[in-house]
PDB file of N, CA and C in Angstrom:
ATOM      1  N   MET A  10     -17.687 -49.341 -48.130  1.00 66.00           N
ATOM      2  CA  MET A  10     -17.988 -50.745 -47.917  1.00 66.00           C
ATOM      3  C   MET A  10     -18.356 -50.623 -46.503  1.00 66.00           C
ATOM      4  N   ALA A  11     -19.498 -51.209 -46.123  1.00 74.00           N
ATOM      5  CA  ALA A  11     -19.874 -51.391 -44.690  1.00 74.00           C
ATOM      6  C   ALA A  11     -20.189 -52.756 -44.434  1.00 74.00           C
ATOM      7  N   TRP A  12     -19.778 -53.195 -43.140  1.00 76.00           N
ATOM      8  CA  TRP A  12     -19.881 -54.599 -42.735  1.00 76.00           C
ATOM      9  C   TRP A  12     -19.952 -54.495 -41.169  1.00 76.00           C
ATOM     10  N   THR A  13     -20.478 -55.799 -40.782  1.00 85.00           N
ATOM     11  CA  THR A  13     -20.782 -55.864 -39.183  1.00 85.00           C
ATOM     12  C   THR A  13     -19.889 -56.980 -38.970  1.00 85.00           C
ATOM     13  N   LEU A  14     -19.027 -57.062 -37.912  1.00 85.00           N
ATOM     14  CA  LEU A  14     -18.526 -57.941 -37.292  1.00 85.00           C
ATOM     15  C   LEU A  14     -18.994 -58.413 -35.984  1.00 85.00           C
ATOM     16  N   ARG A  15     -19.538 -59.670 -35.819  1.00 90.00           N
ATOM     17  CA  ARG A  15     -20.138 -60.278 -34.652  1.00 90.00           C
ATOM     18  C   ARG A  15     -19.181 -61.057 -33.799  1.00 90.00           C
ATOM     19  N   LEU A  16     -18.767 -60.663 -32.595  1.00 91.00           N
ATOM     20  CA  LEU A  16     -17.788 -61.332 -31.983  1.00 91.00           C
ATOM     21  C   LEU A  16     -18.515 -61.654 -30.609  1.00 91.00           C
ATOM     22  N   SER A  17     -18.098 -62.827 -30.017  1.00 94.00           N
ATOM     23  CA  SER A  17     -18.357 -63.735 -28.757  1.00 94.00           C
ATOM     24  C   SER A  17     -18.029 -62.490 -27.787  1.00 94.00           C
ATOM     25  N   GLU A  18     -18.511 -62.751 -26.624  1.00 95.00           N
ATOM     26  CA  GLU A  18     -18.080 -61.857 -25.267  1.00 95.00           C
ATOM     27  C   GLU A  18     -16.692 -61.979 -25.116  1.00 95.00           C
ATOM     28  N   SER A  19     -16.083 -63.106 -25.279  1.00 95.00           N
ATOM     29  CA  SER A  19     -14.503 -63.373 -24.937  1.00 95.00           C
ATOM     30  C   SER A  19     -13.789 -62.629 -25.985  1.00 95.00           C
ATOM     31  N   GLU A  20     -14.301 -62.779 -27.280  1.00 94.00           N
ATOM     32  CA  GLU A  20     -13.509 -62.106 -28.475  1.00 94.00           C
ATOM     33  C   GLU A  20     -13.656 -60.765 -28.252  1.00 94.00           C
ATOM     34  N   GLU A  21     -14.739 -60.198 -27.967  1.00 94.00           N
ATOM     35  CA  GLU A  21     -14.977 -58.593 -27.715  1.00 94.00           C
ATOM     36  C   GLU A  21     -14.171 -58.187 -26.444  1.00 94.00           C
ATOM     37  N   ALA A  22     -14.037 -59.000 -25.541  1.00 96.00           N
ATOM     38  CA  ALA A  22     -13.138 -58.471 -24.371  1.00 96.00           C
ATOM     39  C   ALA A  22     -11.602 -58.527 -24.717  1.00 96.00           C
ATOM     40  N   ALA A  23     -11.221 -59.536 -25.475  1.00 95.00           N
ATOM     41  CA  ALA A  23      -9.813 -59.557 -26.005  1.00 95.00           C
ATOM     42  C   ALA A  23      -9.689 -58.169 -26.687  1.00 95.00           C
ATOM     43  N   LEU A  24     -10.560 -58.184 -27.768  1.00 95.00           N
ATOM     44  CA  LEU A  24     -10.219 -57.010 -28.817  1.00 95.00           C
ATOM     45  C   LEU A  24     -10.134 -55.544 -27.992  1.00 95.00           C
ATOM     46  N   SER A  25     -11.134 -55.530 -26.970  1.00 96.00           N
ATOM     47  CA  SER A  25     -11.010 -54.313 -26.086  1.00 96.00           C
ATOM     48  C   SER A  25      -9.690 -54.184 -25.485  1.00 96.00           C
ATOM     49  N   ALA A  26      -9.211 -55.194 -24.889  1.00 96.00           N
ATOM     50  CA  ALA A  26      -7.949 -55.298 -24.121  1.00 96.00           C
ATOM     51  C   ALA A  26      -6.768 -55.015 -25.155  1.00 96.00           C
ATOM     52  N   GLN A  27      -6.816 -55.430 -26.288  1.00 95.00           N
ATOM     53  CA  GLN A  27      -5.831 -55.226 -27.244  1.00 95.00           C
ATOM     54  C   GLN A  27      -5.729 -53.623 -27.884  1.00 95.00           C
ATOM     55  N   ALA A  28      -6.850 -53.286 -27.897  1.00 96.00           N
ATOM     56  CA  ALA A  28      -7.235 -51.913 -28.275  1.00 96.00           C
ATOM     57  C   ALA A  28      -6.634 -50.650 -27.173  1.00 96.00           C
ATOM     58  N   VAL A  29      -7.032 -51.206 -25.884  1.00 97.00           N
ATOM     59  CA  VAL A  29      -6.273 -50.339 -24.798  1.00 97.00           C
ATOM     60  C   VAL A  29      -4.716 -50.378 -24.951  1.00 97.00           C
ATOM     61  N   ALA A  30      -4.192 -51.706 -25.040  1.00 97.00           N
ATOM     62  CA  ALA A  30      -3.006 -52.058 -24.992  1.00 97.00           C
ATOM     63  C   ALA A  30      -2.013 -51.266 -26.154  1.00 97.00           C
ATOM     64  N   GLU A  31      -2.573 -51.280 -27.417  1.00 95.00           N
ATOM     65  CA  GLU A  31      -2.055 -50.740 -28.476  1.00 95.00           C
ATOM     66  C   GLU A  31      -2.328 -49.034 -28.549  1.00 95.00           C
ATOM     67  N   GLY A  32      -3.349 -48.710 -27.869  1.00 97.00           N
ATOM     68  CA  GLY A  32      -3.601 -47.361 -27.988  1.00 97.00           C
ATOM     69  C   GLY A  32      -4.409 -47.020 -29.313  1.00 97.00           C
ATOM     70  N   ARG A  33      -5.035 -47.945 -29.972  1.00 96.00           N
ATOM     71  CA  ARG A  33      -5.894 -47.870 -31.159  1.00 96.00           C
ATOM     72  C   ARG A  33      -7.336 -48.180 -31.085  1.00 96.00           C
ATOM     73  N   SER A  34      -8.082 -47.990 -31.802  1.00 96.00           N
ATOM     74  CA  SER A  34      -9.703 -48.328 -31.763  1.00 96.00           C
ATOM     75  C   SER A  34      -9.842 -49.626 -32.207  1.00 96.00           C
ATOM     76  N   LYS A  35     -10.725 -50.308 -31.683  1.00 94.00           N
ATOM     77  CA  LYS A  35     -11.204 -51.639 -32.130  1.00 94.00           C
ATOM     78  C   LYS A  35     -11.510 -51.726 -33.565  1.00 94.00           C
ATOM     79  N   GLN A  36     -11.935 -50.835 -34.286  1.00 92.00           N
ATOM     80  CA  GLN A  36     -12.252 -50.866 -35.530  1.00 92.00           C
ATOM     81  C   GLN A  36     -11.011 -50.756 -36.413  1.00 92.00           C
ATOM     82  N   GLU A  37      -9.813 -49.891 -35.982  1.00 95.00           N
ATOM     83  CA  GLU A  37      -8.805 -50.009 -36.522  1.00 95.00           C
ATOM     84  C   GLU A  37      -8.026 -51.524 -36.553  1.00 95.00           C
ATOM     85  N   ILE A  38      -8.206 -51.995 -35.288  1.00 94.00           N
ATOM     86  CA  ILE A  38      -7.473 -53.381 -35.281  1.00 94.00           C
ATOM     87  C   ILE A  38      -8.156 -54.337 -36.130  1.00 94.00           C
ATOM     88  N   ALA A  39      -9.498 -54.368 -36.168  1.00 92.00           N
ATOM     89  CA  ALA A  39     -10.348 -55.373 -36.769  1.00 92.00           C
ATOM     90  C   ALA A  39     -10.176 -55.127 -38.450  1.00 92.00           C
ATOM     91  N   ARG A  40     -10.191 -53.854 -38.766  1.00 91.00           N
ATOM     92  CA  ARG A  40      -9.800 -53.525 -40.255  1.00 91.00           C
ATOM     93  C   ARG A  40      -8.482 -54.023 -40.708  1.00 91.00           C
ATOM     94  N   ASP A  41      -7.543 -53.665 -39.788  1.00 93.00           N
ATOM     95  CA  ASP A  41      -6.000 -54.116 -40.190  1.00 93.00           C
ATOM     96  C   ASP A  41      -5.967 -55.699 -40.329  1.00 93.00           C
ATOM     97  N   ALA A  42      -6.781 -56.397 -39.234  1.00 91.00           N
ATOM     98  CA  ALA A  42      -6.678 -57.967 -39.408  1.00 91.00           C
ATOM     99  C   ALA A  42      -7.252 -58.393 -40.644  1.00 91.00           C
ATOM    100  N   ILE A  43      -8.517 -57.825 -40.972  1.00 87.00           N
ATOM    101  CA  ILE A  43      -9.173 -58.388 -42.018  1.00 87.00           C
ATOM    102  C   ILE A  43      -8.267 -58.120 -43.426  1.00 87.00           C
ATOM    103  N   ARG A  44      -7.881 -56.833 -43.503  1.00 87.00           N
ATOM    104  CA  ARG A  44      -6.979 -56.437 -44.731  1.00 87.00           C
ATOM    105  C   ARG A  44      -5.829 -57.469 -44.905  1.00 87.00           C
ATOM    106  N   THR A  45      -5.160 -57.706 -43.838  1.00 89.00           N
ATOM    107  CA  THR A  45      -3.969 -58.497 -43.487  1.00 89.00           C
ATOM    108  C   THR A  45      -4.393 -60.022 -44.119  1.00 89.00           C
ATOM    109  N   TYR A  46      -5.429 -60.354 -43.626  1.00 85.00           N
ATOM    110  CA  TYR A  46      -6.035 -61.724 -43.917  1.00 85.00           C
ATOM    111  C   TYR A  46      -6.247 -61.831 -45.519  1.00 85.00           C
ATOM    112  N   ILE A  47      -7.175 -60.849 -46.038  1.00 82.00           N
ATOM    113  CA  ILE A  47      -7.310 -60.734 -47.504  1.00 82.00           C
ATOM    114  C   ILE A  47      -6.176 -60.791 -48.206  1.00 82.00           C
ATOM    115  N   THR A  48      -5.233 -59.912 -48.064  1.00 84.00           N
ATOM    116  CA  THR A  48      -3.917 -59.787 -48.645  1.00 84.00           C
ATOM    117  C   THR A  48      -3.328 -61.003 -48.773  1.00 84.00           C
ATOM    118  N   ARG A  49      -3.128 -61.886 -47.694  1.00 82.00           N
ATOM    119  CA  ARG A  49      -2.296 -62.995 -47.339  1.00 82.00           C
ATOM    120  C   ARG A  49      -3.071 -64.350 -48.338  1.00 82.00           C
ATOM    121  N   GLU A  50      -4.287 -64.196 -48.268  1.00 74.00           N
ATOM    122  CA  GLU A  50      -5.153 -65.392 -48.889  1.00 74.00           C
ATOM    123  C   GLU A  50      -5.426 -65.128 -50.417  1.00 74.00           C
ATOM    124  N   GLU A  51      -5.434 -63.957 -50.799  1.00 72.00           N
ATOM    125  CA  GLU A  51      -5.739 -63.730 -52.179  1.00 72.00           C
ATOM    126  C   GLU A  51      -4.644 -64.332 -53.236  1.00 72.00           C
ATOM    127  N   THR A  52      -5.052 -64.886 -54.253  1.00 62.00           N
ATOM    128  CA  THR A  52      -4.082 -65.618 -55.146  1.00 62.00           C
ATOM    129  C   THR A  52      -4.768 -65.191 -56.574  1.00 62.00           C
ATOM    130  N   TRP A  53      -3.957 -64.224 -57.015  1.00 59.00           N
ATOM    131  CA  TRP A  53      -4.256 -63.767 -58.396  1.00 59.00           C
ATOM    132  C   TRP A  53      -4.531 -64.873 -59.586  1.00 59.00           C
ATOM    133  N   ASP A  54      -3.672 -65.928 -59.511  1.00 58.00           N
ATOM    134  CA  ASP A  54      -3.748 -66.935 -60.346  1.00 58.00           C
ATOM    135  C   ASP A  54      -5.262 -67.331 -60.427  1.00 58.00           C
ATOM    136  N   GLY A  55      -5.697 -67.633 -59.207  1.00 57.00           N
ATOM    137  CA  GLY A  55      -7.076 -68.178 -59.111  1.00 57.00           C
ATOM    138  C   GLY A  55      -8.128 -67.519 -59.818  1.00 57.00           C
ATOM    139  N   TYR A  56      -8.016 -65.955 -59.812  1.00 56.00           N
ATOM    140  CA  TYR A  56      -8.843 -65.175 -60.390  1.00 56.00           C
ATOM    141  C   TYR A  56      -8.640 -65.231 -61.913  1.00 56.00           C
ATOM    142  N   LEU A  57      -7.559 -65.400 -62.420  1.00 56.00           N
ATOM    143  CA  LEU A  57      -7.272 -65.617 -63.871  1.00 56.00           C
ATOM    144  C   LEU A  57      -7.745 -66.881 -64.528  1.00 56.00           C
ATOM    145  N   GLU A  58      -7.516 -67.881 -63.654  1.00 59.00           N
ATOM    146  CA  GLU A  58      -7.757 -69.152 -64.289  1.00 59.00           C
ATOM    147  C   GLU A  58      -9.304 -69.590 -64.472  1.00 59.00           C
ATOM    148  N   ASP A  59     -10.124 -68.704 -63.834  1.00 59.00           N
ATOM    149  CA  ASP A  59     -11.543 -68.941 -63.748  1.00 59.00           C
ATOM    150  C   ASP A  59     -12.216 -68.368 -65.166  1.00 59.00           C
ATOM    151  N   GLY A  60     -11.366 -67.727 -65.827  1.00 60.00           N
ATOM    152  CA  GLY A  60     -12.247 -67.313 -67.043  1.00 60.00           C
ATOM    153  C   GLY A  60     -12.490 -65.724 -66.905  1.00 60.00           C
ATOM    154  N   PRO A  61     -12.880 -65.151 -67.629  1.00 61.00           N
ATOM    155  CA  PRO A  61     -13.261 -63.729 -67.844  1.00 61.00           C
ATOM    156  C   PRO A  61     -14.289 -63.435 -66.871  1.00 61.00           C
ATOM    157  N   VAL A  62     -14.210 -62.343 -66.189  1.00 58.00           N
ATOM    158  CA  VAL A  62     -15.469 -61.811 -65.356  1.00 58.00           C
ATOM    159  C   VAL A  62     -16.195 -60.638 -66.126  1.00 58.00           C
ATOM    160  N   VAL A  63     -17.632 -60.920 -66.172  1.00 62.00           N
ATOM    161  CA  VAL A  63     -18.304 -60.046 -66.966  1.00 62.00           C
ATOM    162  C   VAL A  63     -19.367 -59.276 -66.015  1.00 62.00           C
ATOM    163  N   TYR A  64     -19.366 -58.036 -66.034  1.00 59.00           N
ATOM    164  CA  TYR A  64     -20.051 -57.163 -65.043  1.00 59.00           C
ATOM    165  C   TYR A  64     -21.258 -56.581 -66.132  1.00 59.00           C
ATOM    166  N   GLY A  65     -22.465 -56.654 -65.678  1.00 56.00           N
ATOM    167  CA  GLY A  65     -23.308 -56.054 -66.731  1.00 56.00           C
ATOM    168  C   GLY A  65     -24.848 -56.084 -66.281  1.00 56.00           C
TER     169      GLY A  65
END
């Protein structure tokens, strides 16, 4: 999966500073933050209540 994350200049500066402080890449930090958000927000009951999903 590919995606583009657009940040304001101040957000980009904050992410760069965090990357330097943690010794990780900006990509790693953004990926981990998005993964954490998705994991925290997903509700499997919501997926099951909406009925079957048909791909085709």
